[in-house]
DNA sequence: ACAGTAATCAATAGATTACTTGATTACTGC
DNA sequence: GCAGTAATCAAGTAATCTATTGATTACTGT
């Protein structure tokens, strides 16, 4: 029977697709993937950031590796994990998009937690690009320095959110600022805007984060040098 | 502690994302979603096509509805399910893309089942579009008539694969054919090409299927009328 | 060689999920 | 109203998944 062979083919085929799907079924794994979208990280640093045990984190990472969504390299004591493919980042964004479109609870949750975000006058990526070309805006990367080093918006200045207060004097009053962070659900940029405004600066936040910027193919740099966004 | 509040926010946030992810964790649900991408269907017809029990199918559909990925309407005895949003179709495609990029097994499986597909000289969507504009190709929709009615490539002729043999006399010998079906893993178009060539016609298959065509925003029709692709 | 740390492995308990079976509800046509 | 069919519900079992714990491996620096 050809239909028997065809059934087993389909079962195997969708079994493979589901292997990808299964890895997206855990909140923690999704969070890991979003952190890895910022750049490679060690198991321990992921565990700390997520508040998970080391063993548990390691197991999630292995689940991700079995589905070939991440790869790793060993350096001394540390194992660094990274996304295996930009398509993985796209996939996560796709999940998020569907959740945003379809889950009314998400909207409520974000509203409750962030309050009215329109107050921060969020800038879209396109807007930032034209802004940076026409006027002198200072783009601030508020993520930890290691994430900045792994990749950042071209011309952005690295000011991790915890250092911002202390480094205010380096940021002139008469300039215009746009802060960005890991993504639309990350609070770093919001906090930065709050602090900057409290200290008399004009500041807004980028609506999206670095992974979206990268996925859009917009200009970026790696390392610690700070080029100019043009 | 603000970090406590922040943790619960993140847990809820990723919990919502994972609600979407969880529905993608089952091979059967993924297959259901791909069938629904062709057009709305009743529970019973899905169960029959998938070889699942009615109750089981119904439960999967309810899982999908709980994640707000599908919606339904009732008409007489039948409940028709449909995708709730085009973004759901994009999400499924994204899962497939990652699987294609990352799982070597998939490539092997497809090769084993389809043999060398290059022999069928697959046409891309762009190619078909230019082909249709410059020459007289006849585009054949090999899916069941109900799927054709729910939406098809503009100008395509509905010839369900099971009817092809019988309707060959209606298909002139001196024309060129491109057959398409549900998607790259559907065999209908391959079979059609085989039959057409055996009967002396020039035939190729469209690499992608109707959902991809629709997602790309290319010209389509619904209903039974057969317009011309230009 | 030894102590110390990152990461993985192995075993387990608890929670969640998938599918079956049989009963129930909702609707149609007679 | 009644028979027949589509769909859902409810309960139970088997399988799978998640997180924990404690042990083990791999590597570094002394």
Short mmCIF file of C-alpha atoms (C1' of nucleotides) in Angstrom, two decimals:
data_model
loop_
_atom_site.label_atom_id
_atom_site.label_comp_id
_atom_site.label_asym_id
_atom_site.label_seq_id
_atom_site.Cartn_x
_atom_site.Cartn_y
_atom_site.Cartn_z
CA UNK A 1 0.00 0.00 0.00
CA UNK A 2 1.42 3.35 -1.00
CA UNK A 3 -0.77 5.17 1.53
CA UNK A 4 0.87 3.26 4.39
CA UNK A 5 4.31 4.42 3.30
CA UNK A 6 2.89 7.87 2.90
CA UNK A 7 1.47 7.90 6.42
CA UNK A 8 4.78 6.92 7.97
CA UNK A 9 6.48 9.61 5.89
CA UNK A 10 4.08 12.23 7.19
CA UNK A 11 4.42 10.98 10.73
CA UNK A 12 8.19 11.27 10.53
CA UNK A 13 8.01 14.63 8.80
CA UNK A 14 5.72 16.22 11.35
CA UNK A 15 7.63 14.43 14.07
CA UNK A 16 10.68 16.42 13.00
CA UNK A 17 8.75 19.68 12.90
CA UNK A 18 7.40 18.90 16.35
CA UNK A 19 10.92 18.37 17.62
CA UNK A 20 11.42 22.08 16.95
CA UNK A 21 8.00 22.88 18.38
CA UNK A 22 8.63 20.94 21.58
CA UNK A 23 11.60 23.10 22.45
CA UNK A 24 9.37 26.16 22.28
CA UNK A 25 6.95 24.67 24.79
CA UNK A 26 8.85 25.78 27.89
CA UNK A 27 8.86 29.35 29.19
CA UNK A 28 12.42 28.94 30.40
CA UNK A 29 13.71 27.71 27.08
CA UNK A 30 12.07 30.62 25.31
CA UNK A 31 13.71 32.99 27.72
CA UNK A 32 17.07 31.31 27.16
CA UNK A 33 16.67 31.71 23.42
CA UNK A 34 15.94 35.41 23.81
CA UNK A 35 19.00 35.88 25.96
CA UNK A 36 21.13 34.02 23.46
CA UNK A 37 19.79 36.30 20.75
CA UNK A 38 21.81 39.05 22.47
CA UNK A 39 25.01 37.07 22.10
CA UNK A 40 26.69 33.92 23.36
CA UNK A 41 26.66 33.16 27.09
CA UNK A 42 27.91 30.59 29.55
CA UNK A 43 25.61 28.13 31.29
CA UNK A 44 26.27 29.69 34.63
CA UNK A 45 25.51 33.23 33.54
CA UNK A 46 22.26 32.06 32.00
CA UNK A 47 21.34 30.20 35.18
CA UNK A 48 22.02 33.28 37.27
CA UNK A 49 20.02 35.60 35.04
CA UNK A 50 17.07 33.20 34.87
CA UNK A 51 17.14 32.22 38.52
CA UNK A 52 17.40 28.55 37.64
CA UNK A 53 19.66 25.89 39.03
CA UNK A 54 22.77 25.11 37.06
CA UNK A 55 21.75 21.54 36.35
CA UNK A 56 18.32 22.58 35.19
CA UNK A 57 19.72 25.22 32.89
CA UNK A 58 22.20 22.75 31.49
CA UNK A 59 19.40 20.34 30.74
CA UNK A 60 17.35 22.95 28.94
CA UNK A 61 20.37 23.85 26.89
CA UNK A 62 20.83 20.25 25.94
CA UNK A 63 17.21 20.02 24.87
CA UNK A 64 17.86 23.04 22.69
CA UNK A 65 20.99 21.48 21.30
CA UNK A 66 19.21 18.23 20.50
CA UNK A 67 16.80 20.22 18.40
CA UNK A 68 19.85 21.85 16.84
CA UNK A 69 18.70 25.33 17.81
CA UNK A 70 21.88 26.15 19.69
CA UNK A 71 25.56 25.30 19.45
CA UNK A 72 28.32 25.54 21.99
CA UNK A 73 32.03 25.92 22.30
CA UNK A 74 34.21 25.22 25.27
CA UNK A 75 36.77 27.67 26.55
CA UNK A 76 38.61 26.66 29.68
CA UNK A 77 36.10 25.91 32.39
CA UNK A 78 33.28 27.61 30.57
CA UNK A 79 30.92 26.37 27.87
CA UNK A 80 29.56 29.18 25.73
CA UNK A 81 26.21 28.60 24.06
CA UNK A 82 24.95 30.54 21.05
CA UNK A 83 22.02 30.42 18.62
CA UNK A 84 22.81 28.04 15.80
CA UNK A 85 21.15 30.11 13.09
CA UNK A 86 19.53 33.52 12.61
CA UNK A 87 16.39 31.62 11.61
CA UNK A 88 16.04 30.60 15.26
CA UNK A 89 15.82 34.23 16.23
CA UNK A 90 13.17 34.73 13.56
CA UNK A 91 11.24 31.81 14.92
CA UNK A 92 11.17 33.26 18.43
CA UNK A 93 10.02 36.57 17.04
CA UNK A 94 7.31 34.74 15.16
CA UNK A 95 6.06 33.15 18.37
CA UNK A 96 6.05 36.56 20.02
CA UNK A 97 4.19 38.12 17.11
CA UNK A 98 1.44 35.54 17.27
CA UNK A 99 1.16 35.98 21.03
CA UNK A 100 0.89 39.74 20.55
CA UNK A 101 -1.76 39.38 17.88
CA UNK A 102 -3.82 36.76 19.56
CA UNK A 103 -3.50 36.82 23.33
CA UNK A 104 -5.44 39.67 24.87
CA UNK A 105 -3.90 38.75 28.24
CA UNK A 106 -0.50 39.76 26.94
CA UNK A 107 -1.63 43.27 26.25
CA UNK A 108 -3.14 43.53 29.72
CA UNK A 109 -0.03 42.14 31.35
CA UNK A 110 2.27 44.59 29.58
CA UNK A 111 -0.01 47.50 30.32
CA UNK A 112 -0.10 46.59 34.01
CA UNK A 113 3.62 46.28 34.24
CA UNK A 114 4.83 49.16 32.09
CA UNK A 115 1.93 51.54 32.48
CA UNK A 116 1.32 53.75 29.49
CA UNK A 117 4.36 53.29 27.35
CA UNK A 118 3.33 55.98 24.89
CA UNK A 119 4.70 58.47 27.43
CA UNK A 120 8.20 57.31 26.59
CA UNK A 121 7.55 58.35 22.96
CA UNK A 122 8.96 55.14 21.51
CA UNK A 123 10.95 55.43 18.29
CA UNK A 124 10.73 52.80 15.58
CA UNK A 125 13.85 51.44 13.89
CA UNK A 126 13.14 53.34 10.70
CA UNK A 127 12.63 56.54 12.63
CA UNK A 128 15.88 56.08 14.48
CA UNK A 129 17.72 55.55 11.24
CA UNK A 130 16.43 58.77 9.70
CA UNK A 131 16.84 60.63 12.99
CA UNK A 132 20.46 59.58 13.22
CA UNK A 133 21.07 60.72 9.68
CA UNK A 134 19.47 64.12 9.99
CA UNK A 135 20.26 65.19 13.55
CA UNK A 136 22.75 64.43 16.21
CA UNK A 137 21.08 61.86 18.44
CA UNK A 138 23.12 59.82 20.87
CA UNK A 139 22.15 56.18 20.81
CA UNK A 140 22.60 54.40 24.15
CA UNK A 141 22.99 50.66 24.52
CA UNK A 142 21.75 49.93 28.04
CA UNK A 143 22.55 46.22 28.07
CA UNK A 144 25.45 44.69 29.97
CA UNK A 145 28.84 45.39 28.42
CA UNK A 146 29.31 41.80 27.24
CA UNK A 147 26.17 41.96 25.14
CA UNK A 148 27.29 45.27 23.68
CA UNK A 149 30.60 43.68 22.76
CA UNK A 150 28.84 40.74 21.10
CA UNK A 151 27.03 43.13 18.76
CA UNK A 152 25.38 46.54 18.91
CA UNK A 153 23.74 49.21 16.80
CA UNK A 154 26.46 50.98 14.82
CA UNK A 155 27.50 54.14 16.62
CA UNK A 156 25.79 53.32 19.89
CA UNK A 157 27.42 54.15 23.18
CA UNK A 158 27.64 51.38 25.78
CA UNK A 159 26.06 52.55 29.05
CA UNK A 160 24.82 49.54 31.01
CA UNK A 161 21.72 50.54 32.95
CA UNK A 162 23.47 50.05 36.30
CA UNK A 163 26.22 52.49 35.29
CA UNK A 164 23.94 55.16 33.90
CA UNK A 165 23.43 57.09 37.13
CA UNK A 166 27.16 57.27 37.69
CA UNK A 167 28.05 58.23 34.14
CA UNK A 168 25.51 60.99 33.71
CA UNK A 169 28.13 63.73 33.75
CA UNK A 170 29.59 62.27 30.54
CA UNK A 171 26.26 62.80 28.83
CA UNK A 172 25.80 66.43 27.82
CA UNK A 173 22.50 68.14 28.62
CA UNK A 174 21.96 69.74 25.25
CA UNK A 175 21.82 66.52 23.26
CA UNK A 176 19.02 64.18 22.31
CA UNK A 177 19.08 60.52 23.42
CA UNK A 178 17.58 57.28 22.22
CA UNK A 179 18.04 54.26 24.48
CA UNK A 180 17.62 50.65 23.46
CA UNK A 181 17.98 47.26 25.14
CA UNK A 182 17.19 43.60 24.58
CA UNK A 183 13.75 43.99 23.11
CA UNK A 184 10.26 45.38 23.53
CA UNK A 185 9.71 43.56 26.83
CA UNK A 186 13.00 44.55 28.39
CA UNK A 187 12.85 47.37 30.94
CA UNK A 188 16.40 48.67 30.66
CA UNK A 189 15.60 51.27 28.02
CA UNK A 190 12.51 52.42 29.89
CA UNK A 191 14.50 52.91 33.05
CA UNK A 192 17.19 54.77 31.14
CA UNK A 193 14.64 57.17 29.66
CA UNK A 194 13.23 57.74 33.14
CA UNK A 195 16.64 58.53 34.62
CA UNK A 196 17.73 60.72 31.72
CA UNK A 197 14.54 62.75 31.80
CA UNK A 198 14.74 63.16 35.56
CA UNK A 199 18.14 64.73 34.95
CA UNK A 200 16.89 67.13 32.33
CA UNK A 201 17.83 65.30 29.15
CA UNK A 202 15.61 64.74 26.17
CA UNK A 203 15.27 60.98 25.85
CA UNK A 204 13.13 58.38 24.12
CA UNK A 205 13.32 54.64 23.80
CA UNK A 206 13.68 52.46 20.74
CA UNK A 207 10.57 50.31 20.54
CA UNK A 208 12.47 47.23 19.50
CA UNK A 209 15.74 45.79 20.74
CA UNK A 210 19.05 44.73 19.31
CA UNK A 211 17.92 41.33 17.92
CA UNK A 212 15.22 43.02 15.84
CA UNK A 213 17.72 45.57 14.56
CA UNK A 214 20.07 42.78 13.58
CA UNK A 215 17.31 40.74 11.93
CA UNK A 216 16.33 43.77 9.87
CA UNK A 217 19.85 43.85 8.50
CA UNK A 218 20.51 47.38 9.77
CA UNK A 219 24.06 48.65 10.43
CA UNK A 220 25.76 47.12 13.45
CA UNK A 221 29.19 46.65 14.95
CA UNK A 222 30.83 44.15 17.23
CA UNK A 223 33.57 44.63 19.76
CA UNK A 224 34.09 47.71 21.85
CA UNK A 225 34.75 50.33 19.19
CA UNK A 226 32.02 52.90 18.79
CA UNK A 227 31.46 53.83 15.18
CA UNK A 228 28.96 56.35 13.90
CA UNK A 229 25.49 55.47 12.72
CA UNK A 230 24.93 56.92 9.28
CA UNK B 1 11.56 44.42 46.04
CA UNK B 2 11.19 45.53 42.48
CA UNK B 3 13.11 42.50 41.22
CA UNK B 4 10.45 40.20 42.65
CA UNK B 5 7.71 41.97 40.75
CA UNK B 6 9.91 41.85 37.73
CA UNK B 7 10.45 38.12 38.00
CA UNK B 8 6.73 37.41 38.19
CA UNK B 9 6.21 39.66 35.19
CA UNK B 10 8.78 37.74 33.19
CA UNK B 11 7.35 34.43 34.31
CA UNK B 12 3.90 35.45 33.15
CA UNK B 13 5.23 36.92 29.93
CA UNK B 14 7.16 33.85 28.90
CA UNK B 15 4.32 31.72 30.20
CA UNK B 16 2.13 33.34 27.57
CA UNK B 17 4.70 32.85 24.84
CA UNK B 18 5.02 29.23 25.90
CA UNK B 19 1.27 28.81 25.60
CA UNK B 20 1.79 29.38 21.89
CA UNK B 21 4.87 27.17 21.90
CA UNK B 22 3.11 24.30 23.61
CA UNK B 23 0.57 24.03 20.84
CA UNK B 24 3.40 23.55 18.36
CA UNK B 25 4.79 20.64 20.35
CA UNK B 26 2.53 18.01 18.84
CA UNK B 27 3.03 16.55 15.36
CA UNK B 28 -0.70 16.19 14.91
CA UNK B 29 -1.44 19.77 15.82
CA UNK B 30 1.17 20.98 13.37
CA UNK B 31 -0.40 18.88 10.67
CA UNK B 32 -3.82 20.27 11.55
CA UNK B 33 -2.49 23.79 11.25
CA UNK B 34 -1.07 23.07 7.83
CA UNK B 35 -4.35 21.64 6.64
CA UNK B 36 -6.20 24.65 7.97
CA UNK B 37 -3.78 26.87 6.06
CA UNK B 38 -5.48 25.51 2.92
CA UNK B 39 -8.88 26.67 4.13
CA UNK B 40 -11.47 25.98 6.78
CA UNK B 41 -12.47 22.39 7.52
CA UNK B 42 -14.79 20.39 9.72
CA UNK B 43 -13.58 18.32 12.64
CA UNK B 44 -14.63 15.14 10.95
CA UNK B 45 -12.85 15.86 7.70
CA UNK B 46 -9.66 16.69 9.59
CA UNK B 47 -9.96 13.48 11.61
CA UNK B 48 -10.40 11.44 8.44
CA UNK B 49 -7.45 13.05 6.66
CA UNK B 50 -5.18 12.67 9.69
CA UNK B 51 -6.30 9.17 10.61
CA UNK B 52 -7.16 10.28 14.13
CA UNK B 53 -10.23 9.56 16.20
CA UNK B 54 -12.90 12.23 16.22
CA UNK B 55 -12.57 12.87 19.93
CA UNK B 56 -8.83 13.17 19.72
CA UNK B 57 -9.03 15.59 16.82
CA UNK B 58 -11.62 17.64 18.65
CA UNK B 59 -9.34 17.86 21.67
CA UNK B 60 -6.40 19.02 19.60
CA UNK B 61 -8.57 21.67 18.03
CA UNK B 62 -9.61 22.87 21.42
CA UNK B 63 -6.01 23.11 22.49
CA UNK B 64 -5.42 25.22 19.40
CA UNK B 65 -8.42 27.36 20.19
CA UNK B 66 -7.29 27.89 23.77
CA UNK B 67 -4.06 29.30 22.43
CA UNK B 68 -6.23 31.43 20.12
CA UNK B 69 -4.57 30.04 17.01
CA UNK B 70 -7.83 28.88 15.45
CA UNK B 71 -11.45 29.99 15.43
CA UNK B 72 -14.60 28.12 14.55
CA UNK B 73 -18.10 28.63 13.30
CA UNK B 74 -21.00 26.28 13.47
CA UNK B 75 -23.15 25.47 10.47
CA UNK B 76 -25.84 22.89 11.05
CA UNK B 77 -24.26 19.72 12.34
CA UNK B 78 -20.78 20.79 11.37
CA UNK B 79 -18.21 22.94 13.12
CA UNK B 80 -15.78 24.58 10.72
CA UNK B 81 -12.36 25.49 12.06
CA UNK B 82 -10.04 28.03 10.47
CA UNK B 83 -6.75 29.74 11.28
CA UNK B 84 -7.37 32.79 13.43
CA UNK B 85 -4.71 34.94 11.81
CA UNK B 86 -2.29 34.87 8.87
CA UNK B 87 0.49 35.23 11.45
CA UNK B 88 -0.26 31.65 12.51
CA UNK B 89 0.54 30.48 9.02
CA UNK B 90 3.78 32.47 9.15
CA UNK B 91 4.64 30.84 12.46
CA UNK B 92 4.21 27.35 11.04
CA UNK B 93 6.36 28.27 8.09
CA UNK B 94 8.97 29.59 10.49
CA UNK B 95 9.04 26.25 12.31
CA UNK B 96 9.44 24.49 9.01
CA UNK B 97 12.22 26.81 7.92
CA UNK B 98 14.21 26.16 11.06
CA UNK B 99 13.70 22.42 10.68
CA UNK B 100 14.92 22.63 7.08
CA UNK B 101 17.96 24.67 8.05
CA UNK B 102 18.93 22.67 11.09
CA UNK B 103 17.76 19.07 10.93
CA UNK B 104 19.88 16.98 8.60
CA UNK B 105 17.45 14.13 9.12
CA UNK B 106 14.75 16.10 7.36
CA UNK B 107 16.77 16.33 4.20
CA UNK B 108 17.45 12.61 4.30
CA UNK B 109 13.81 11.79 4.93
CA UNK B 110 12.60 13.92 2.03
CA UNK B 111 15.24 12.54 -0.29
CA UNK B 112 14.28 8.98 0.60
CA UNK B 113 10.62 9.61 0.05
CA UNK B 114 10.64 11.83 -3.01
CA UNK B 115 13.82 10.67 -4.68
CA UNK B 116 15.59 13.34 -6.69
CA UNK B 117 13.09 16.14 -6.93
CA UNK B 118 15.25 18.15 -9.29
CA UNK B 119 13.94 15.86 -12.03
CA UNK B 120 10.57 17.54 -11.71
CA UNK B 121 12.25 20.86 -12.59
CA UNK B 122 10.52 22.75 -9.78
CA UNK B 123 9.45 26.31 -10.50
CA UNK B 124 9.68 29.04 -7.88
CA UNK B 125 6.81 31.45 -7.26
CA UNK B 126 8.65 34.30 -8.95
CA UNK B 127 9.40 32.15 -11.95
CA UNK B 128 5.80 31.09 -12.25
CA UNK B 129 4.69 34.69 -12.14
CA UNK B 130 6.98 35.74 -14.97
CA UNK B 131 6.26 32.53 -16.88
CA UNK B 132 2.54 33.17 -16.68
CA UNK B 133 3.00 36.70 -17.94
CA UNK B 134 5.21 35.86 -20.89
CA UNK B 135 3.90 32.52 -22.10
CA UNK B 136 0.75 30.51 -21.97
CA UNK B 137 1.26 28.11 -19.08
CA UNK B 138 -1.69 26.33 -17.58
CA UNK B 139 -1.56 26.33 -13.79
CA UNK B 140 -3.16 23.27 -12.20
CA UNK B 141 -4.45 23.17 -8.63
CA UNK B 142 -4.25 19.53 -7.66
CA UNK B 143 -5.84 19.86 -4.23
CA UNK B 144 -9.39 18.73 -3.40
CA UNK B 145 -12.06 20.99 -4.88
CA UNK B 146 -13.06 22.41 -1.50
CA UNK B 147 -9.56 23.73 -0.93
CA UNK B 148 -9.53 25.25 -4.39
CA UNK B 149 -12.81 26.97 -3.60
CA UNK B 150 -11.43 28.33 -0.32
CA UNK B 151 -8.67 30.09 -2.23
CA UNK B 152 -6.35 29.40 -5.17
CA UNK B 153 -3.73 30.95 -7.40
CA UNK B 154 -5.45 33.40 -9.72
CA UNK B 155 -6.11 31.74 -13.04
CA UNK B 156 -5.45 28.19 -11.86
CA UNK B 157 -7.56 25.31 -13.06
CA UNK B 158 -8.98 22.95 -10.41
CA UNK B 159 -7.97 19.39 -11.21
CA UNK B 160 -7.93 17.35 -7.98
CA UNK B 161 -5.24 14.73 -8.25
CA UNK B 162 -7.74 11.88 -8.18
CA UNK B 163 -9.58 13.35 -11.18
CA UNK B 164 -6.50 14.05 -13.27
CA UNK B 165 -6.33 10.70 -15.05
CA UNK B 166 -9.98 10.99 -16.08
CA UNK B 167 -9.77 14.61 -17.20
CA UNK B 168 -6.64 14.30 -19.29
CA UNK B 169 -8.53 14.73 -22.57
CA UNK B 170 -9.47 18.24 -21.46
CA UNK B 171 -5.80 19.13 -21.21
CA UNK B 172 -4.33 19.82 -24.66
CA UNK B 173 -1.02 18.23 -25.56
CA UNK B 174 0.62 21.31 -26.99
CA UNK B 175 0.49 23.37 -23.81
CA UNK B 176 2.83 23.77 -20.88
CA UNK B 177 1.72 22.89 -17.34
CA UNK B 178 2.69 23.89 -13.81
CA UNK B 179 1.04 21.93 -11.01
CA UNK B 180 0.87 23.00 -7.38
CA UNK B 181 -0.64 21.63 -4.19
CA UNK B 182 -0.56 22.18 -0.43
CA UNK B 183 3.11 22.84 -0.03
CA UNK B 184 6.62 21.55 -0.58
CA UNK B 185 5.97 18.30 1.31
CA UNK B 186 2.72 17.49 -0.42
CA UNK B 187 2.92 14.83 -3.13
CA UNK B 188 -0.09 15.83 -5.21
CA UNK B 189 1.86 18.09 -7.55
CA UNK B 190 4.63 15.53 -7.95
CA UNK B 191 2.12 12.88 -8.90
CA UNK B 192 0.44 15.25 -11.32
CA UNK B 193 3.73 15.99 -13.07
CA UNK B 194 4.39 12.28 -13.32
CA UNK B 195 1.00 11.54 -14.86
CA UNK B 196 1.13 14.50 -17.23
CA UNK B 197 4.59 13.61 -18.49
CA UNK B 198 3.62 9.97 -18.93
CA UNK B 199 0.90 11.24 -21.22
CA UNK B 200 3.19 13.38 -23.29
CA UNK B 201 2.66 16.78 -21.70
CA UNK B 202 5.32 19.22 -20.66
CA UNK B 203 4.86 19.65 -16.94
CA UNK B 204 6.72 20.99 -13.88
CA UNK B 205 5.76 21.52 -10.29
CA UNK B 206 5.62 24.70 -8.24
CA UNK B 207 8.13 24.31 -5.46
CA UNK B 208 5.87 25.90 -2.87
CA UNK B 209 2.17 25.49 -2.25
CA UNK B 210 -0.85 27.67 -1.95
CA UNK B 211 -0.22 28.95 1.61
CA UNK B 212 3.19 30.28 0.60
CA UNK B 213 1.69 31.96 -2.44
CA UNK B 214 -0.95 33.58 -0.28
CA UNK B 215 1.57 34.67 2.35
CA UNK B 216 3.67 36.31 -0.36
CA UNK B 217 0.67 38.44 -1.28
CA UNK B 218 0.54 37.16 -4.85
CA UNK B 219 -2.67 37.24 -6.90
CA UNK B 220 -5.33 34.77 -5.82
CA UNK B 221 -9.03 34.10 -6.14
CA UNK B 222 -11.66 32.37 -4.09
CA UNK B 223 -14.75 30.48 -5.19
CA UNK B 224 -15.03 28.42 -8.33
CA UNK B 225 -14.48 31.03 -11.03
CA UNK B 226 -11.22 30.70 -12.89
CA UNK B 227 -9.64 34.04 -13.66
CA UNK B 228 -6.41 34.58 -15.54
CA UNK B 229 -3.04 35.00 -13.85
CA UNK B 230 -1.40 38.15 -15.13
"C1'" DA C 1 49.17 16.07 42.60
"C1'" DC C 2 45.44 18.83 44.66
"C1'" DA C 3 41.75 22.07 45.52
"C1'" DG C 4 38.22 24.60 43.40
"C1'" DT C 5 34.83 25.62 39.92
"C1'" DA C 6 31.87 24.89 35.50
"C1'" DA C 7 29.25 21.70 33.50
"C1'" DT C 8 27.15 17.35 32.83
"C1'" DC C 9 25.13 12.93 34.19
"C1'" DA C 10 21.86 9.80 36.58
"C1'" DA C 11 17.98 8.79 39.25
"C1'" DT C 12 13.70 10.23 40.92
"C1'" DA C 13 9.21 12.34 42.19
"C1'" DG C 14 5.58 15.26 40.68
"C1'" DA C 15 3.10 17.49 37.06
"C1'" DT C 16 1.45 17.61 32.43
"C1'" DT C 17 0.03 15.60 28.09
"C1'" DA C 18 -1.95 12.28 24.61
"C1'" DC C 19 -5.14 9.09 23.40
"C1'" DT C 20 -9.03 5.85 24.34
"C1'" DT C 21 -13.63 4.74 25.63
"C1'" DG C 22 -18.29 5.63 26.60
"C1'" DA C 23 -21.71 9.11 27.63
"C1'" DT C 24 -23.86 13.49 26.44
"C1'" DT C 25 -25.22 17.55 23.76
"C1'" DA C 26 -26.71 19.94 19.44
"C1'" DC C 27 -28.69 19.83 15.37
"C1'" DT C 28 -31.25 17.85 10.98
"C1'" DG C 29 -34.70 15.45 8.46
"C1'" DC C 30 -38.39 12.54 8.65
"C1'" DG D 1 -41.13 13.46 18.76
"C1'" DC D 2 -37.54 10.24 17.06
"C1'" DA D 3 -33.51 8.40 14.72
"C1'" DG D 4 -29.11 9.56 13.12
"C1'" DT D 5 -24.87 12.13 12.89
"C1'" DA D 6 -21.19 15.82 14.29
"C1'" DA D 7 -19.03 17.34 18.03
"C1'" DT D 8 -17.90 17.74 22.73
"C1'" DC D 9 -17.35 16.19 27.46
"C1'" DA D 10 -15.55 13.29 31.28
"C1'" DA D 11 -12.74 9.88 33.22
"C1'" DG D 12 -8.89 6.91 33.15
"C1'" DT D 13 -4.32 5.17 31.80
"C1'" DA D 14 0.15 5.33 29.72
"C1'" DA D 15 3.73 8.12 28.36
"C1'" DT D 16 6.39 12.30 28.53
"C1'" DC D 17 8.34 16.38 30.63
"C1'" DT D 18 10.30 19.34 34.44
"C1'" DA D 19 12.99 20.28 38.23
"C1'" DT D 20 15.65 18.51 42.16
"C1'" DT D 21 19.34 16.16 44.26
"C1'" DG D 22 23.74 14.17 44.62
"C1'" DA D 23 27.56 12.23 42.10
"C1'" DT D 24 30.88 12.63 38.39
"C1'" DT D 25 33.75 14.66 34.77
"C1'" DA D 26 36.70 18.36 32.79
"C1'" DC D 27 39.55 21.88 33.31
"C1'" DT D 28 42.54 25.69 35.78
"C1'" DG D 29 45.93 27.48 38.83
"C1'" DT D 30 48.91 26.58 42.44
#
